[in-house]
JSON list of C-alpha atoms in Angstrom, two decimals:
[
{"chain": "A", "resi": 1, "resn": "UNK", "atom": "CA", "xyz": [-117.25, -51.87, -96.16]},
{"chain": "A", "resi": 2, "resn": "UNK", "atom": "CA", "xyz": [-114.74, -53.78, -98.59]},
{"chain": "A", "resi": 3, "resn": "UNK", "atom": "CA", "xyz": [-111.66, -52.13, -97.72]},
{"chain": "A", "resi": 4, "resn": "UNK", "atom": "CA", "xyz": [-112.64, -52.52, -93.95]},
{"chain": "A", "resi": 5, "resn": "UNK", "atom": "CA", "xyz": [-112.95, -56.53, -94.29]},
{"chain": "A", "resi": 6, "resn": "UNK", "atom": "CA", "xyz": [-109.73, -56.44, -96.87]},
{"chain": "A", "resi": 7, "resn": "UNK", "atom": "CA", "xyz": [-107.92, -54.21, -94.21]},
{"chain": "A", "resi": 8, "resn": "UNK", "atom": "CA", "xyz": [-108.82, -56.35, -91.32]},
{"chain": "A", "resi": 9, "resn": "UNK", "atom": "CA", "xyz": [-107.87, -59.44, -93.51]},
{"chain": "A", "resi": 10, "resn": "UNK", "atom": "CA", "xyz": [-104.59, -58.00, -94.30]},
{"chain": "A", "resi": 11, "resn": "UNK", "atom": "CA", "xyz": [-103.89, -57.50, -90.79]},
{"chain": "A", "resi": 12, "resn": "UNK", "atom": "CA", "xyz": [-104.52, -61.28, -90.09]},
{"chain": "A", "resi": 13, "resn": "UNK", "atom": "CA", "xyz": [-103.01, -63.74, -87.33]},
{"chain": "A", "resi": 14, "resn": "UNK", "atom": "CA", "xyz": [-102.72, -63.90, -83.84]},
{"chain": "A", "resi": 15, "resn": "UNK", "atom": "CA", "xyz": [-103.02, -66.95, -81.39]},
{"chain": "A", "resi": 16, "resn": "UNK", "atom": "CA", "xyz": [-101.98, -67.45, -78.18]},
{"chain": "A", "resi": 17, "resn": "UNK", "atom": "CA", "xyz": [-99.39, -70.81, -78.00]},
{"chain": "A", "resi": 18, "resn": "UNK", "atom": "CA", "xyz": [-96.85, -69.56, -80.83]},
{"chain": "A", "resi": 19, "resn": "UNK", "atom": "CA", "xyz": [-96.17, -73.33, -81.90]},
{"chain": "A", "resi": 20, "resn": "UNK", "atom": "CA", "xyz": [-96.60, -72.73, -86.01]},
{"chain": "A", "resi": 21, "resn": "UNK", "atom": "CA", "xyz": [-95.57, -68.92, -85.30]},
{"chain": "A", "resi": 22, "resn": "UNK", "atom": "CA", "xyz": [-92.97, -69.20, -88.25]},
{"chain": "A", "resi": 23, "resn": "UNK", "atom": "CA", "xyz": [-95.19, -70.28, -90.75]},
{"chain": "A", "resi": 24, "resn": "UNK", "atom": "CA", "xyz": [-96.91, -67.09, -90.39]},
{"chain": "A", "resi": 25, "resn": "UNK", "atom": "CA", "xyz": [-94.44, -64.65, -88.86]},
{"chain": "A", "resi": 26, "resn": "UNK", "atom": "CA", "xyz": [-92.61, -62.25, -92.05]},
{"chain": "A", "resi": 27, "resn": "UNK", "atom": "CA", "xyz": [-93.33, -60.28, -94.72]},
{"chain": "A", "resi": 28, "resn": "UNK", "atom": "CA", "xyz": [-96.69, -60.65, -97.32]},
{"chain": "A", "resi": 29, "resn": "UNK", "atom": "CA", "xyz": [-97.77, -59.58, -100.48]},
{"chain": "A", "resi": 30, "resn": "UNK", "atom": "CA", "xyz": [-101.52, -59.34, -100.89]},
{"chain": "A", "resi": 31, "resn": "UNK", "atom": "CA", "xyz": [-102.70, -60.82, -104.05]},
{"chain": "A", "resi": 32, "resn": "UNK", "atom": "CA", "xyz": [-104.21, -57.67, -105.85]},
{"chain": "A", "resi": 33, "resn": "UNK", "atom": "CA", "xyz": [-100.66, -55.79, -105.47]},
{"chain": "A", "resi": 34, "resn": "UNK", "atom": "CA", "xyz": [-102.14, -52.91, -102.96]},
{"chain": "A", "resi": 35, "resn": "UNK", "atom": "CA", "xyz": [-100.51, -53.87, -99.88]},
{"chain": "A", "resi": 36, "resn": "UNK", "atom": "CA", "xyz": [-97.49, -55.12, -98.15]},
{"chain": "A", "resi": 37, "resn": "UNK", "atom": "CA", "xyz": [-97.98, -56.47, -94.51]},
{"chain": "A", "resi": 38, "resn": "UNK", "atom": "CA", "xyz": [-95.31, -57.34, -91.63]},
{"chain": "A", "resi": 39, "resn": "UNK", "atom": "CA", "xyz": [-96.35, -60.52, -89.45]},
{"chain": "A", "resi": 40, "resn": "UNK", "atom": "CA", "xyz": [-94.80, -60.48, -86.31]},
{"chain": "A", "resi": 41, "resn": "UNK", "atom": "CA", "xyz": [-95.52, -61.41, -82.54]},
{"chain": "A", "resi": 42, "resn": "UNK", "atom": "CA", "xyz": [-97.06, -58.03, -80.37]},
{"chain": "A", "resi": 43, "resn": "UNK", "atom": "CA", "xyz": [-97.04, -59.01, -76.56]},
{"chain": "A", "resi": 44, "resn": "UNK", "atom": "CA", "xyz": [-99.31, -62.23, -76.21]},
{"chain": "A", "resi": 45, "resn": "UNK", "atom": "CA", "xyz": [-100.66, -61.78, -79.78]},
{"chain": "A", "resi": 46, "resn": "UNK", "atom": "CA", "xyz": [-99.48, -61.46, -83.40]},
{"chain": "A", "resi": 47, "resn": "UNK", "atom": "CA", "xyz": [-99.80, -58.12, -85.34]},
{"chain": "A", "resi": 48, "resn": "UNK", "atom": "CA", "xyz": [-99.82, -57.08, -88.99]},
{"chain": "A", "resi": 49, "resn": "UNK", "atom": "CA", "xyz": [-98.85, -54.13, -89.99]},
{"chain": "A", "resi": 50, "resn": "UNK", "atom": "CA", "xyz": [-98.76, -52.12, -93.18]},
{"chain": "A", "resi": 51, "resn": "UNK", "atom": "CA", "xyz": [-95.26, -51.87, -94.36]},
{"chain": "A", "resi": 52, "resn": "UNK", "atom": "CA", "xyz": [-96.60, -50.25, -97.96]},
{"chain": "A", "resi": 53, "resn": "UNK", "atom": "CA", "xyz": [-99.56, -49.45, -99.42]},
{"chain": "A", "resi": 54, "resn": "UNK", "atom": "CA", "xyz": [-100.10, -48.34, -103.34]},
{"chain": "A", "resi": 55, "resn": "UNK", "atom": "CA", "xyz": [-100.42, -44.65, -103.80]},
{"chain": "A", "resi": 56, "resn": "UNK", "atom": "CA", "xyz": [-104.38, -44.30, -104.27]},
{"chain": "A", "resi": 57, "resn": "UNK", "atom": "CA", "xyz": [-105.38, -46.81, -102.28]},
{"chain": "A", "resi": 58, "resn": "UNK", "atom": "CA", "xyz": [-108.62, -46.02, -100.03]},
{"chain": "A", "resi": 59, "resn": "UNK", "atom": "CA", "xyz": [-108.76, -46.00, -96.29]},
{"chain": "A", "resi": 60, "resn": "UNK", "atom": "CA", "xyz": [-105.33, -47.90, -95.68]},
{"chain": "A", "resi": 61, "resn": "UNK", "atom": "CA", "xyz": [-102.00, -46.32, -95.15]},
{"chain": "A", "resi": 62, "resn": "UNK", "atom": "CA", "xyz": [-98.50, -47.61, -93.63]},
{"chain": "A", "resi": 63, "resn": "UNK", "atom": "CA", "xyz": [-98.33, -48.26, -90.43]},
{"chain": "A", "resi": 64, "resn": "UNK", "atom": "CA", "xyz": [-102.10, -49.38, -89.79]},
{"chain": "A", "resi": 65, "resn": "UNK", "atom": "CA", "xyz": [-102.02, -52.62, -88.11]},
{"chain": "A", "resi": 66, "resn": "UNK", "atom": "CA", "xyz": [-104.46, -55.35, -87.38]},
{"chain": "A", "resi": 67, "resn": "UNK", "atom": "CA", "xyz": [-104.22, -57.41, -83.75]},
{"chain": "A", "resi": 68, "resn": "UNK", "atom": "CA", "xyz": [-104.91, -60.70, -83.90]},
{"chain": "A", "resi": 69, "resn": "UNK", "atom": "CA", "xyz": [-105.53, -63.50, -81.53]},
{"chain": "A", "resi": 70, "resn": "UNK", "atom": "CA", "xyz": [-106.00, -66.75, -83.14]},
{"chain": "A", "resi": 71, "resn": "UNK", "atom": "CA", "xyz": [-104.80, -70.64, -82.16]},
{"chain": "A", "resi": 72, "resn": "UNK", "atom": "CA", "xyz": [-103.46, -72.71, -84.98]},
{"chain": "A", "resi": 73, "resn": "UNK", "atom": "CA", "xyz": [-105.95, -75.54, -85.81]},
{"chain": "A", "resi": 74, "resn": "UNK", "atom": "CA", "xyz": [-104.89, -78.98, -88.51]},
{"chain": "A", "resi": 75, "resn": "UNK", "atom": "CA", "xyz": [-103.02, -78.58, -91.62]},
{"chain": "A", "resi": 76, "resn": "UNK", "atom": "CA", "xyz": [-101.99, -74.75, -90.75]},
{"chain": "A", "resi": 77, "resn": "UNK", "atom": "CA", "xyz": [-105.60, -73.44, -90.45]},
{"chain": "A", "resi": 78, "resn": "UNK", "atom": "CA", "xyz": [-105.68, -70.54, -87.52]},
{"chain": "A", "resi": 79, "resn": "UNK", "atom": "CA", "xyz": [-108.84, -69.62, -85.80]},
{"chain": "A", "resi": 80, "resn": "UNK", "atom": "CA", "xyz": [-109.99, -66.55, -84.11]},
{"chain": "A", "resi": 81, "resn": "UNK", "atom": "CA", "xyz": [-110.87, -63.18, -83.98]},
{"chain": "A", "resi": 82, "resn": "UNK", "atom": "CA", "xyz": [-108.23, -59.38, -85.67]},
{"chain": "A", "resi": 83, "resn": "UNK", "atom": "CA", "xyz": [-108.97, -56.01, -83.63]},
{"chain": "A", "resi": 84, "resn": "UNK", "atom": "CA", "xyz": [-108.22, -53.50, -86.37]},
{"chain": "A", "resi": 85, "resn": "UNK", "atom": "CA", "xyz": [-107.61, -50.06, -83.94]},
{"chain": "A", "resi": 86, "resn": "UNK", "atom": "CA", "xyz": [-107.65, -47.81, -86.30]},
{"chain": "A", "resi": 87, "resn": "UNK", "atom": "CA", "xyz": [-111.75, -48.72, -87.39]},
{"chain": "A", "resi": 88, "resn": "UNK", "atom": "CA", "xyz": [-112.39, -50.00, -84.20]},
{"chain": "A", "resi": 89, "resn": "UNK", "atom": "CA", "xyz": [-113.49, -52.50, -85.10]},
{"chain": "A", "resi": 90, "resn": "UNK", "atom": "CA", "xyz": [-113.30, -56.58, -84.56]},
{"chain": "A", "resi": 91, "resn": "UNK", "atom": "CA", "xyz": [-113.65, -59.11, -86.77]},
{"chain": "A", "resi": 92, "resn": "UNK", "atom": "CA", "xyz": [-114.16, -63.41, -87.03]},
{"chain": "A", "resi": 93, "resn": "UNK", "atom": "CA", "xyz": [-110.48, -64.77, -88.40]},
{"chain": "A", "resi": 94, "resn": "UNK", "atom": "CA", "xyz": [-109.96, -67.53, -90.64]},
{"chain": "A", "resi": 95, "resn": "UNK", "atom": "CA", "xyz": [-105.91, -68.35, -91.88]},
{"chain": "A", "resi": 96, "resn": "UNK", "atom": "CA", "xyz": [-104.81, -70.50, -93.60]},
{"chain": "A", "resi": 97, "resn": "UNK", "atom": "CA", "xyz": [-100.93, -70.76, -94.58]},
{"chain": "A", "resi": 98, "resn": "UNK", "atom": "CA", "xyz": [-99.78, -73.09, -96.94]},
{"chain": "A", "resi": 99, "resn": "UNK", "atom": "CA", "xyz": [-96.16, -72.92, -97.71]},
{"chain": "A", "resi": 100, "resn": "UNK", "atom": "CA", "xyz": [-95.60, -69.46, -98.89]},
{"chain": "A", "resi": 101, "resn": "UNK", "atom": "CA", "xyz": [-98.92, -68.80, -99.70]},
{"chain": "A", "resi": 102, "resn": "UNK", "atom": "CA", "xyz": [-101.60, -67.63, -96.96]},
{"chain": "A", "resi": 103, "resn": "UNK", "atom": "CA", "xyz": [-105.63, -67.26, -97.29]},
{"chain": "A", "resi": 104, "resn": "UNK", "atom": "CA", "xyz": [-107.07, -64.52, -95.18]},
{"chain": "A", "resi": 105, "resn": "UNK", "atom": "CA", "xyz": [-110.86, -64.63, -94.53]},
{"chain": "A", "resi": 106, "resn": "UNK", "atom": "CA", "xyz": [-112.46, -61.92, -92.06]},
{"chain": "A", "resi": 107, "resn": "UNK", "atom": "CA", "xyz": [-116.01, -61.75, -91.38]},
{"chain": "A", "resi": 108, "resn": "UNK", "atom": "CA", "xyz": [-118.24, -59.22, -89.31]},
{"chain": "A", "resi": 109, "resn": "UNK", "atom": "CA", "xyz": [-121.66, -58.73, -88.46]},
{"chain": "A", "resi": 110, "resn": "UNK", "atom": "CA", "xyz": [-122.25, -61.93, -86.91]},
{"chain": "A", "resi": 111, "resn": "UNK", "atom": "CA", "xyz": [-119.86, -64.11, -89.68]},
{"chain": "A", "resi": 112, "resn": "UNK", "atom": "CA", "xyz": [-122.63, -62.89, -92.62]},
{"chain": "A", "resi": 113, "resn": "UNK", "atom": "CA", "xyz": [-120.37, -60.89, -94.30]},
{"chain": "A", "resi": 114, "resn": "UNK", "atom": "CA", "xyz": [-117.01, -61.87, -95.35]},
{"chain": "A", "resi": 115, "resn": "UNK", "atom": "CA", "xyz": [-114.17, -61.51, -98.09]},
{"chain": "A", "resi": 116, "resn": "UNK", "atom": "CA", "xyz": [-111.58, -63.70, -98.44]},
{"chain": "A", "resi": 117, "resn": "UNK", "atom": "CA", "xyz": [-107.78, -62.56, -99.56]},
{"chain": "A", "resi": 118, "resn": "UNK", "atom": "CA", "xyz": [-104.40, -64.32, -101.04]},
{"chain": "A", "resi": 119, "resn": "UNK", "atom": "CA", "xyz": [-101.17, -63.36, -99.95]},
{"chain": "A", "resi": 120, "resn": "UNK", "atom": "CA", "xyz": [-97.61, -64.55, -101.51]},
{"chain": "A", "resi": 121, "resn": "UNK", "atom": "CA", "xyz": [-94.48, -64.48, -98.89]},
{"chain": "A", "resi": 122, "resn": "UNK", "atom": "CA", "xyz": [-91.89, -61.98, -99.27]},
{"chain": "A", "resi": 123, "resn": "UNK", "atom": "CA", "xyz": [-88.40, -63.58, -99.65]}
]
């Protein structure tokens, strides 16, 4: 169930108003050096999608992609919910971007269980 909240973590960000959209829109690094994620606007919402994964890594590969619909809150906190397609699965969405560094936090089965995940912007 890890990977599933990391993937849907990694997939992060989507709101519907794109007023802070640059703060979150380009390329991440997740923290633990498995994956590399694209953040860009998908129709009315933003998408994430794996631009590399680390050879070995479980139940990820490039090209997976999280779809997110969140609304930016104070201090560059978004809210919402990520539909990852590929689990089928949705999942309660907490960002926060700071500069170039971004805290993912997805929760699922009612907001009980959650894992939170750092991410460093790709220059």
């Amino acid at each position: 169930m890890k990977p599933l909240i990391l993937t849907a973590a990694i997939f992060m960000l989507s709101y519907v108003g794109i007023a802070k959209a640059g703060d979150i829109d380009g390329q991440w690094a997740r923290g633990d050096g498995n994956a590399k994620v694209r953040i860009a606007p998908c129709g009315s919402d933003v998408c994430a999608v794996n631009t590399w994964i680390k050879p070995g890594t479980s139940k990820e590969k490039t090209g997976d992609k999280l779809v997110m619909t969140i609304k930016p809150g104070d201090d560059g906190v978004y809210s919402g919910t990520a539909f990852d397609p590929q689990r089928d699965m949705t999942y309660k969405l907490t960002v926060t971007v700071n500069g170039d560094k971004m805290t993912t936090r997805g929760c699922i089965v009612a907001g009980v269980l959650c894992k939170g995940i750092d991410w460093t912007r790709i220059n």
